[in-house]
Amino acid sequence: MKTILITGASSGIGAATARHFQAKGWNVVATMRNPASGSNFTNLENVHLARLDVTDAGSIATAVEGGIERFGRIDALLNNAGYGAYGALEAFTTERIRRQFDTNVIGLMEVTKAVLPHFRQNGSGTVINISSIGGQITFPLGSLYHGTKFAVEGLSEALHYELEPLGIRMRIVQPGMIQTNFGGSSFEFAMDENLPDYAPMAEAMGRLFGKLAANPSAPETVAEVIWDAANDTSDRLRYRAGPDAEALLDARKQQDDAAFIGDIKEKMAP
């Protein structure tokens, strides 16, 4: 039986993926900041719950070691933990800026570093990083979030070169709008009443997100794509998840900057 370690498995894409892989016969190391929130997994066979905060190096090491001790090996890593910070750059403190990058980028890299020695020893393994359509296109007031997801795309593509000769596969999954708690606990919006100049842009962003999120895909859709990515033996790097991801990413490739940004602006209009 193969084993996958998943970060951010308490809800949304992480939880759906944990259930999907478990149902397919894999062992699952389901990690989250608070394992008590993973009560839905307690009655499932071959699921190991573990505390892992991607900003806490000690918890990363303990979770990885615990997963290997429980199941003997780890075959795939899903870096799913993260959140979206939106708002005017001026409205974010340096602490909040660092928190966004520490979670979405540095934390992802630290978890990957913790698993790579095990993969190298085995001569195999798959690292799957959850990016976003927001890793190749941008929306207004998303300088922090898109900055992190563009970084995930870049670091993942670079890792593809260095890990492939070692028998380790690198995968990037790009979800579109998904029915998750991205608008809840996984979403942070900064708006400073002392910066009224940005208020019209915030209203426009609300209109844009409303239109884009009209028909979101279920998290199970992403879980199925992750399953394909984990089991694909080709050298494919990127996997899209959701029809809107297909449409928007195709449009970005086919249009120049002015045309694509112009389309986004049109969607922002009242």
PDB file of C-alpha atoms in Angstrom:
ATOM      1  CA  MET A   1       0.000   0.000   0.000  1.00  0.00           C
ATOM      2  CA  LYS A   2       1.237   3.456  -0.891  1.00  0.00           C
ATOM      3  CA  THR A   3       1.134   6.404   1.514  1.00  0.00           C
ATOM      4  CA  ILE A   4       0.423  10.098   0.982  1.00  0.00           C
ATOM      5  CA  LEU A   5       1.112  12.875   3.485  1.00  0.00           C
ATOM      6  CA  ILE A   6      -1.280  15.815   3.168  1.00  0.00           C
ATOM      7  CA  THR A   7      -0.937  19.250   4.763  1.00  0.00           C
ATOM      8  CA  GLY A   8      -4.053  21.281   5.530  1.00  0.00           C
ATOM      9  CA  ALA A   9      -6.241  18.152   5.601  1.00  0.00           C
ATOM     10  CA  SER A  10      -8.881  19.418   8.021  1.00  0.00           C
ATOM     11  CA  SER A  11     -11.218  20.798   5.336  1.00  0.00           C
ATOM     12  CA  GLY A  12     -11.693  21.665   1.688  1.00  0.00           C
ATOM     13  CA  ILE A  13      -9.286  20.223  -0.861  1.00  0.00           C
ATOM     14  CA  GLY A  14      -7.107  18.580   1.777  1.00  0.00           C
ATOM     15  CA  ALA A  15      -9.983  16.720   3.421  1.00  0.00           C
ATOM     16  CA  ALA A  16     -11.488  15.668   0.080  1.00  0.00           C
ATOM     17  CA  THR A  17      -8.111  14.362  -1.058  1.00  0.00           C
ATOM     18  CA  ALA A  18      -7.558  12.426   2.155  1.00  0.00           C
ATOM     19  CA  ARG A  19     -10.932  10.717   1.751  1.00  0.00           C
ATOM     20  CA  HIS A  20     -10.326  10.030  -1.942  1.00  0.00           C
ATOM     21  CA  PHE A  21      -6.928   8.395  -1.454  1.00  0.00           C
ATOM     22  CA  GLN A  22      -8.142   6.394   1.537  1.00  0.00           C
ATOM     23  CA  ALA A  23     -11.079   5.093  -0.501  1.00  0.00           C
ATOM     24  CA  LYS A  24      -8.659   4.109  -3.267  1.00  0.00           C
ATOM     25  CA  GLY A  25      -6.652   1.980  -0.839  1.00  0.00           C
ATOM     26  CA  TRP A  26      -3.795   4.305   0.079  1.00  0.00           C
ATOM     27  CA  ASN A  27      -2.527   5.011   3.570  1.00  0.00           C
ATOM     28  CA  VAL A  28      -3.066   8.672   4.466  1.00  0.00           C
ATOM     29  CA  VAL A  29      -1.093  10.858   6.862  1.00  0.00           C
ATOM     30  CA  ALA A  30      -3.670  13.625   7.334  1.00  0.00           C
ATOM     31  CA  THR A  31      -1.989  16.616   8.950  1.00  0.00           C
ATOM     32  CA  MET A  32      -3.443  19.862  10.241  1.00  0.00           C
ATOM     33  CA  ARG A  33      -2.720  22.520  12.828  1.00  0.00           C
ATOM     34  CA  ASN A  34      -5.375  21.147  15.159  1.00  0.00           C
ATOM     35  CA  PRO A  35      -5.914  17.365  14.818  1.00  0.00           C
ATOM     36  CA  ALA A  36      -9.140  17.685  16.840  1.00  0.00           C
ATOM     37  CA  SER A  37     -10.688  19.240  13.717  1.00  0.00           C
ATOM     38  CA  GLY A  38     -10.030  15.985  11.845  1.00  0.00           C
ATOM     39  CA  SER A  39     -12.669  13.989  13.695  1.00  0.00           C
ATOM     40  CA  ASN A  40     -14.202  12.914  10.379  1.00  0.00           C
ATOM     41  CA  PHE A  41     -11.166  10.689   9.802  1.00  0.00           C
ATOM     42  CA  THR A  42     -11.044   8.923  13.163  1.00  0.00           C
ATOM     43  CA  ASN A  43     -13.147   5.940  12.034  1.00  0.00           C
ATOM     44  CA  LEU A  44     -11.377   5.469   8.699  1.00  0.00           C
ATOM     45  CA  GLU A  45      -8.858   2.683   8.321  1.00  0.00           C
ATOM     46  CA  ASN A  46      -5.278   3.496   7.350  1.00  0.00           C
ATOM     47  CA  VAL A  47      -5.559   7.191   8.237  1.00  0.00           C
ATOM     48  CA  HIS A  48      -3.017   8.668  10.635  1.00  0.00           C
ATOM     49  CA  LEU A  49      -3.886  12.080  12.080  1.00  0.00           C
ATOM     50  CA  ALA A  50      -0.975  14.331  12.980  1.00  0.00           C
ATOM     51  CA  ARG A  51      -0.390  17.923  14.017  1.00  0.00           C
ATOM     52  CA  LEU A  52       1.540  19.921  11.449  1.00  0.00           C
ATOM     53  CA  ASP A  53       1.832  23.686  11.277  1.00  0.00           C
ATOM     54  CA  VAL A  54       3.872  24.621   8.216  1.00  0.00           C
ATOM     55  CA  THR A  55       5.336  27.587  10.138  1.00  0.00           C
ATOM     56  CA  ASP A  56       6.539  25.294  12.971  1.00  0.00           C
ATOM     57  CA  ALA A  57       9.637  23.308  11.985  1.00  0.00           C
ATOM     58  CA  GLY A  58       9.334  20.988  14.974  1.00  0.00           C
ATOM     59  CA  SER A  59       5.796  19.961  14.070  1.00  0.00           C
ATOM     60  CA  ILE A  60       6.862  19.270  10.476  1.00  0.00           C
ATOM     61  CA  ALA A  61       9.642  16.904  11.536  1.00  0.00           C
ATOM     62  CA  THR A  62       7.425  15.125  14.052  1.00  0.00           C
ATOM     63  CA  ALA A  63       4.597  14.625  11.558  1.00  0.00           C
ATOM     64  CA  VAL A  64       6.892  13.248   8.855  1.00  0.00           C
ATOM     65  CA  GLU A  65       8.640  10.917  11.281  1.00  0.00           C
ATOM     66  CA  GLY A  66       5.309   9.783  12.720  1.00  0.00           C
ATOM     67  CA  GLY A  67       3.910   9.018   9.285  1.00  0.00           C
ATOM     68  CA  ILE A  68       6.940   6.931   8.338  1.00  0.00           C
ATOM     69  CA  GLU A  69       6.831   5.110  11.669  1.00  0.00           C
ATOM     70  CA  ARG A  70       3.124   4.322  11.230  1.00  0.00           C
ATOM     71  CA  PHE A  71       3.146   3.162   7.613  1.00  0.00           C
ATOM     72  CA  GLY A  72       6.799   2.379   6.890  1.00  0.00           C
ATOM     73  CA  ARG A  73       7.215   4.887   4.073  1.00  0.00           C
ATOM     74  CA  ILE A  74       5.756   7.933   2.350  1.00  0.00           C
ATOM     75  CA  ASP A  75       5.252   7.804  -1.406  1.00  0.00           C
ATOM     76  CA  ALA A  76       3.643  11.166  -2.102  1.00  0.00           C
ATOM     77  CA  LEU A  77       3.502  14.587  -0.460  1.00  0.00           C
ATOM     78  CA  LEU A  78       0.619  16.986  -1.039  1.00  0.00           C
ATOM     79  CA  ASN A  79       1.507  20.547  -0.061  1.00  0.00           C
ATOM     80  CA  ASN A  80      -2.018  21.892   0.320  1.00  0.00           C
ATOM     81  CA  ALA A  81      -1.934  24.105   3.444  1.00  0.00           C
ATOM     82  CA  GLY A  82      -2.306  27.796   2.716  1.00  0.00           C
ATOM     83  CA  TYR A  83      -4.645  30.778   2.656  1.00  0.00           C
ATOM     84  CA  GLY A  84      -5.363  33.838   0.557  1.00  0.00           C
ATOM     85  CA  ALA A  85      -4.596  37.382   1.682  1.00  0.00           C
ATOM     86  CA  TYR A  86      -6.214  40.113  -0.388  1.00  0.00           C
ATOM     87  CA  GLY A  87      -6.295  43.862   0.012  1.00  0.00           C
ATOM     88  CA  ALA A  88      -4.303  46.968  -0.800  1.00  0.00           C
ATOM     89  CA  LEU A  89      -0.589  46.444  -0.193  1.00  0.00           C
ATOM     90  CA  GLU A  90      -0.527  49.591   1.937  1.00  0.00           C
ATOM     91  CA  ALA A  91      -3.107  48.060   4.268  1.00  0.00           C
ATOM     92  CA  PHE A  92      -0.891  45.112   5.239  1.00  0.00           C
ATOM     93  CA  THR A  93       1.618  45.299   8.046  1.00  0.00           C
ATOM     94  CA  THR A  94       5.010  43.715   7.497  1.00  0.00           C
ATOM     95  CA  GLU A  95       3.991  40.995   9.960  1.00  0.00           C
ATOM     96  CA  ARG A  96       0.930  40.079   7.890  1.00  0.00           C
ATOM     97  CA  ILE A  97       2.950  40.134   4.664  1.00  0.00           C
ATOM     98  CA  ARG A  98       5.502  37.753   6.184  1.00  0.00           C
ATOM     99  CA  ARG A  99       2.732  35.486   7.483  1.00  0.00           C
ATOM    100  CA  GLN A 100       1.315  35.073   3.979  1.00  0.00           C
ATOM    101  CA  PHE A 101       4.694  34.149   2.495  1.00  0.00           C
ATOM    102  CA  ASP A 102       5.744  32.054   5.512  1.00  0.00           C
ATOM    103  CA  THR A 103       2.604  29.933   5.133  1.00  0.00           C
ATOM    104  CA  ASN A 104       2.204  29.647   1.373  1.00  0.00           C
ATOM    105  CA  VAL A 105       5.862  29.581   0.291  1.00  0.00           C
ATOM    106  CA  ILE A 106       8.401  29.072   3.083  1.00  0.00           C
ATOM    107  CA  GLY A 107       6.210  26.523   4.869  1.00  0.00           C
ATOM    108  CA  LEU A 108       5.672  24.588   1.656  1.00  0.00           C
ATOM    109  CA  MET A 109       9.416  24.488   1.061  1.00  0.00           C
ATOM    110  CA  GLU A 110      10.149  23.398   4.631  1.00  0.00           C
ATOM    111  CA  VAL A 111       7.698  20.492   4.436  1.00  0.00           C
ATOM    112  CA  THR A 112       9.191  19.467   1.098  1.00  0.00           C
ATOM    113  CA  LYS A 113      12.722  19.603   2.544  1.00  0.00           C
ATOM    114  CA  ALA A 114      11.625  17.390   5.424  1.00  0.00           C
ATOM    115  CA  VAL A 115      10.310  14.677   3.079  1.00  0.00           C
ATOM    116  CA  LEU A 116      13.017  14.764   0.383  1.00  0.00           C
ATOM    117  CA  PRO A 117      15.654  12.759   2.310  1.00  0.00           C
ATOM    118  CA  HIS A 118      13.129   9.922   2.643  1.00  0.00           C
ATOM    119  CA  PHE A 119      12.299  10.111  -1.067  1.00  0.00           C
ATOM    120  CA  ARG A 120      16.002  10.131  -1.997  1.00  0.00           C
ATOM    121  CA  GLN A 121      16.610   7.092   0.166  1.00  0.00           C
ATOM    122  CA  ASN A 122      13.763   5.271  -1.571  1.00  0.00           C
ATOM    123  CA  GLY A 123      14.798   6.479  -5.023  1.00  0.00           C
ATOM    124  CA  SER A 124      11.193   7.502  -5.675  1.00  0.00           C
ATOM    125  CA  GLY A 125       8.428   9.812  -4.544  1.00  0.00           C
ATOM    126  CA  THR A 126       6.034  12.480  -5.790  1.00  0.00           C
ATOM    127  CA  VAL A 127       5.736  16.066  -4.556  1.00  0.00           C
ATOM    128  CA  ILE A 128       2.409  17.686  -5.438  1.00  0.00           C
ATOM    129  CA  ASN A 129       2.105  21.411  -4.822  1.00  0.00           C
ATOM    130  CA  ILE A 130      -1.288  23.116  -4.822  1.00  0.00           C
ATOM    131  CA  SER A 131      -0.933  26.303  -6.792  1.00  0.00           C
ATOM    132  CA  SER A 132      -3.960  28.066  -8.303  1.00  0.00           C
ATOM    133  CA  ILE A 133      -5.120  29.753 -11.448  1.00  0.00           C
ATOM    134  CA  GLY A 134      -3.758  32.652  -9.380  1.00  0.00           C
ATOM    135  CA  GLY A 135      -0.269  31.267  -9.945  1.00  0.00           C
ATOM    136  CA  GLN A 136      -0.356  32.341 -13.589  1.00  0.00           C
ATOM    137  CA  ILE A 137      -2.976  35.096 -13.643  1.00  0.00           C
ATOM    138  CA  THR A 138      -3.803  37.880 -11.186  1.00  0.00           C
ATOM    139  CA  PHE A 139      -6.853  39.576  -9.760  1.00  0.00           C
ATOM    140  CA  PRO A 140      -7.073  43.050  -8.178  1.00  0.00           C
ATOM    141  CA  LEU A 141      -5.775  43.563  -4.641  1.00  0.00           C
ATOM    142  CA  GLY A 142      -4.037  40.176  -4.743  1.00  0.00           C
ATOM    143  CA  SER A 143      -0.380  41.209  -4.650  1.00  0.00           C
ATOM    144  CA  LEU A 144       0.322  39.022  -1.595  1.00  0.00           C
ATOM    145  CA  TYR A 145      -1.633  35.925  -2.590  1.00  0.00           C
ATOM    146  CA  HIS A 146      -0.594  35.959  -6.227  1.00  0.00           C
ATOM    147  CA  GLY A 147       2.976  36.716  -5.211  1.00  0.00           C
ATOM    148  CA  THR A 148       3.005  33.485  -3.217  1.00  0.00           C
ATOM    149  CA  LYS A 149       1.341  31.369  -5.893  1.00  0.00           C
ATOM    150  CA  PHE A 150       3.615  32.683  -8.647  1.00  0.00           C
ATOM    151  CA  ALA A 151       6.469  31.703  -6.317  1.00  0.00           C
ATOM    152  CA  VAL A 152       5.026  28.196  -5.896  1.00  0.00           C
ATOM    153  CA  GLU A 153       4.898  27.827  -9.676  1.00  0.00           C
ATOM    154  CA  GLY A 154       8.499  28.960 -10.071  1.00  0.00           C
ATOM    155  CA  LEU A 155      10.016  26.924  -7.266  1.00  0.00           C
ATOM    156  CA  SER A 156       8.092  23.827  -8.354  1.00  0.00           C
ATOM    157  CA  GLU A 157       9.280  24.110 -11.951  1.00  0.00           C
ATOM    158  CA  ALA A 158      12.869  24.559 -10.774  1.00  0.00           C
ATOM    159  CA  LEU A 159      12.567  21.554  -8.438  1.00  0.00           C
ATOM    160  CA  HIS A 160      11.375  19.481 -11.380  1.00  0.00           C
ATOM    161  CA  TYR A 161      14.883  19.720 -12.850  1.00  0.00           C
ATOM    162  CA  GLU A 162      16.776  18.804  -9.694  1.00  0.00           C
ATOM    163  CA  LEU A 163      14.482  16.034  -8.468  1.00  0.00           C
ATOM    164  CA  GLU A 164      13.758  14.164 -11.700  1.00  0.00           C
ATOM    165  CA  PRO A 165      17.251  12.574 -11.919  1.00  0.00           C
ATOM    166  CA  LEU A 166      16.693  11.230  -8.390  1.00  0.00           C
ATOM    167  CA  GLY A 167      13.493   9.416  -9.332  1.00  0.00           C
ATOM    168  CA  ILE A 168      11.296  12.045  -7.639  1.00  0.00           C
ATOM    169  CA  ARG A 169       8.389  13.515  -9.593  1.00  0.00           C
ATOM    170  CA  MET A 170       7.228  17.106  -9.251  1.00  0.00           C
ATOM    171  CA  ARG A 171       3.595  18.092  -9.834  1.00  0.00           C
ATOM    172  CA  ILE A 172       1.712  21.403  -9.815  1.00  0.00           C
ATOM    173  CA  VAL A 173      -2.093  21.384  -9.463  1.00  0.00           C
ATOM    174  CA  GLN A 174      -3.925  24.559 -10.486  1.00  0.00           C
ATOM    175  CA  PRO A 175      -7.503  24.731  -9.155  1.00  0.00           C
ATOM    176  CA  GLY A 176      -9.969  27.308 -10.318  1.00  0.00           C
ATOM    177  CA  MET A 177     -12.785  28.531  -8.091  1.00  0.00           C
ATOM    178  CA  ILE A 178     -13.603  25.713  -5.679  1.00  0.00           C
ATOM    179  CA  GLN A 179     -16.373  25.214  -3.110  1.00  0.00           C
ATOM    180  CA  THR A 180     -14.065  25.492  -0.088  1.00  0.00           C
ATOM    181  CA  ASN A 181     -13.686  27.793   2.877  1.00  0.00           C
ATOM    182  CA  PHE A 182     -11.376  30.083   0.855  1.00  0.00           C
ATOM    183  CA  GLY A 183     -13.846  32.849   1.571  1.00  0.00           C
ATOM    184  CA  GLY A 184     -13.898  31.954   5.275  1.00  0.00           C
ATOM    185  CA  SER A 185     -11.054  30.899   7.529  1.00  0.00           C
ATOM    186  CA  SER A 186      -8.733  30.477   4.512  1.00  0.00           C
ATOM    187  CA  PHE A 187      -9.281  34.055   3.371  1.00  0.00           C
ATOM    188  CA  GLU A 188      -7.922  37.275   4.829  1.00  0.00           C
ATOM    189  CA  PHE A 189      -8.967  40.676   3.533  1.00  0.00           C
ATOM    190  CA  ALA A 190      -7.214  43.868   4.594  1.00  0.00           C
ATOM    191  CA  MET A 191      -8.994  47.178   4.186  1.00  0.00           C
ATOM    192  CA  ASP A 192      -7.885  50.330   5.953  1.00  0.00           C
ATOM    193  CA  GLU A 193     -10.532  53.049   6.369  1.00  0.00           C
ATOM    194  CA  ASN A 194      -7.696  55.549   6.202  1.00  0.00           C
ATOM    195  CA  LEU A 195      -7.063  54.483   2.600  1.00  0.00           C
ATOM    196  CA  PRO A 196     -10.359  55.362   0.874  1.00  0.00           C
ATOM    197  CA  ASP A 197      -8.649  55.616  -2.509  1.00  0.00           C
ATOM    198  CA  TYR A 198      -8.762  51.828  -2.751  1.00  0.00           C
ATOM    199  CA  ALA A 199     -12.457  51.463  -1.913  1.00  0.00           C
ATOM    200  CA  PRO A 200     -13.634  51.505  -5.572  1.00  0.00           C
ATOM    201  CA  MET A 201     -11.143  48.748  -6.386  1.00  0.00           C
ATOM    202  CA  ALA A 202     -12.391  46.664  -3.462  1.00  0.00           C
ATOM    203  CA  GLU A 203     -15.957  46.995  -4.758  1.00  0.00           C
ATOM    204  CA  ALA A 204     -14.797  46.008  -8.233  1.00  0.00           C
ATOM    205  CA  MET A 205     -12.989  42.983  -6.834  1.00  0.00           C
ATOM    206  CA  GLY A 206     -16.186  41.907  -5.102  1.00  0.00           C
ATOM    207  CA  ARG A 207     -18.051  42.044  -8.410  1.00  0.00           C
ATOM    208  CA  LEU A 208     -15.296  40.105 -10.166  1.00  0.00           C
ATOM    209  CA  PHE A 209     -15.156  37.360  -7.549  1.00  0.00           C
ATOM    210  CA  GLY A 210     -18.942  37.107  -7.583  1.00  0.00           C
ATOM    211  CA  LYS A 211     -18.901  36.443 -11.322  1.00  0.00           C
ATOM    212  CA  LEU A 212     -15.955  34.032 -11.218  1.00  0.00           C
ATOM    213  CA  ALA A 213     -17.371  32.069  -8.289  1.00  0.00           C
ATOM    214  CA  ALA A 214     -20.854  31.660  -9.759  1.00  0.00           C
ATOM    215  CA  ASN A 215     -20.203  28.009 -10.676  1.00  0.00           C
ATOM    216  CA  PRO A 216     -17.368  26.690  -8.522  1.00  0.00           C
ATOM    217  CA  SER A 217     -16.132  23.127  -8.732  1.00  0.00           C
ATOM    218  CA  ALA A 218     -16.389  20.755  -5.778  1.00  0.00           C
ATOM    219  CA  PRO A 219     -13.208  19.988  -3.795  1.00  0.00           C
ATOM    220  CA  GLU A 220     -13.647  16.386  -4.907  1.00  0.00           C
ATOM    221  CA  THR A 221     -12.903  17.579  -8.438  1.00  0.00           C
ATOM    222  CA  VAL A 222      -9.478  18.712  -7.302  1.00  0.00           C
ATOM    223  CA  ALA A 223      -8.971  15.480  -5.342  1.00  0.00           C
ATOM    224  CA  GLU A 224      -9.484  13.486  -8.542  1.00  0.00           C
ATOM    225  CA  VAL A 225      -6.901  15.615 -10.363  1.00  0.00           C
ATOM    226  CA  ILE A 226      -4.473  15.144  -7.471  1.00  0.00           C
ATOM    227  CA  TRP A 227      -5.050  11.386  -7.702  1.00  0.00           C
ATOM    228  CA  ASP A 228      -4.182  11.499 -11.410  1.00  0.00           C
ATOM    229  CA  ALA A 229      -1.081  13.593 -10.711  1.00  0.00           C
ATOM    230  CA  ALA A 230       0.118  11.199  -8.006  1.00  0.00           C
ATOM    231  CA  ASN A 231      -0.282   8.152 -10.228  1.00  0.00           C
ATOM    232  CA  ASP A 232       0.901   9.589 -13.541  1.00  0.00           C
ATOM    233  CA  THR A 233       4.261   8.102 -14.519  1.00  0.00           C
ATOM    234  CA  SER A 234       4.932  10.651 -17.270  1.00  0.00           C
ATOM    235  CA  ASP A 235       7.051  13.779 -16.933  1.00  0.00           C
ATOM    236  CA  ARG A 236       3.986  16.065 -16.951  1.00  0.00           C
ATOM    237  CA  LEU A 237       4.376  19.003 -14.564  1.00  0.00           C
ATOM    238  CA  ARG A 238       1.084  20.954 -14.460  1.00  0.00           C
ATOM    239  CA  TYR A 239      -2.497  19.770 -13.932  1.00  0.00           C
ATOM    240  CA  ARG A 240      -5.555  22.012 -14.104  1.00  0.00           C
ATOM    241  CA  ALA A 241      -8.607  21.443 -11.913  1.00  0.00           C
ATOM    242  CA  GLY A 242     -11.993  22.783 -12.942  1.00  0.00           C
ATOM    243  CA  PRO A 243     -13.490  24.074 -16.212  1.00  0.00           C
ATOM    244  CA  ASP A 244     -12.872  27.694 -15.230  1.00  0.00           C
ATOM    245  CA  ALA A 245      -9.195  26.904 -14.714  1.00  0.00           C
ATOM    246  CA  GLU A 246      -9.046  25.488 -18.226  1.00  0.00           C
ATOM    247  CA  ALA A 247     -10.783  28.522 -19.732  1.00  0.00           C
ATOM    248  CA  LEU A 248      -8.873  31.223 -17.855  1.00  0.00           C
ATOM    249  CA  LEU A 249      -5.431  29.663 -18.248  1.00  0.00           C
ATOM    250  CA  ASP A 250      -6.030  29.030 -21.953  1.00  0.00           C
ATOM    251  CA  ALA A 251      -7.087  32.661 -22.359  1.00  0.00           C
ATOM    252  CA  ARG A 252      -3.941  33.844 -20.575  1.00  0.00           C
ATOM    253  CA  LYS A 253      -1.762  31.865 -22.977  1.00  0.00           C
ATOM    254  CA  GLN A 254      -3.590  33.057 -26.062  1.00  0.00           C
ATOM    255  CA  GLN A 255      -3.828  36.774 -25.201  1.00  0.00           C
ATOM    256  CA  ASP A 256      -1.209  39.406 -24.645  1.00  0.00           C
ATOM    257  CA  ASP A 257      -1.104  41.349 -21.370  1.00  0.00           C
ATOM    258  CA  ALA A 258      -3.296  44.210 -22.568  1.00  0.00           C
ATOM    259  CA  ALA A 259      -6.029  41.941 -23.931  1.00  0.00           C
ATOM    260  CA  PHE A 260      -6.184  39.633 -20.925  1.00  0.00           C
ATOM    261  CA  ILE A 261      -6.091  42.432 -18.341  1.00  0.00           C
ATOM    262  CA  GLY A 262      -8.706  44.260 -20.387  1.00  0.00           C
ATOM    263  CA  ASP A 263     -11.016  41.249 -20.108  1.00  0.00           C
ATOM    264  CA  ILE A 264     -10.523  41.140 -16.335  1.00  0.00           C
ATOM    265  CA  LYS A 265     -11.363  44.846 -16.116  1.00  0.00           C
ATOM    266  CA  GLU A 266     -14.552  44.268 -18.069  1.00  0.00           C
ATOM    267  CA  LYS A 267     -15.605  41.587 -15.574  1.00  0.00           C
ATOM    268  CA  MET A 268     -14.980  44.102 -12.757  1.00  0.00           C
ATOM    269  CA  ALA A 269     -17.420  46.620 -14.210  1.00  0.00           C
ATOM    270  CA  PRO A 270     -20.855  47.093 -12.585  1.00  0.00           C
TER     271      PRO A 270
END
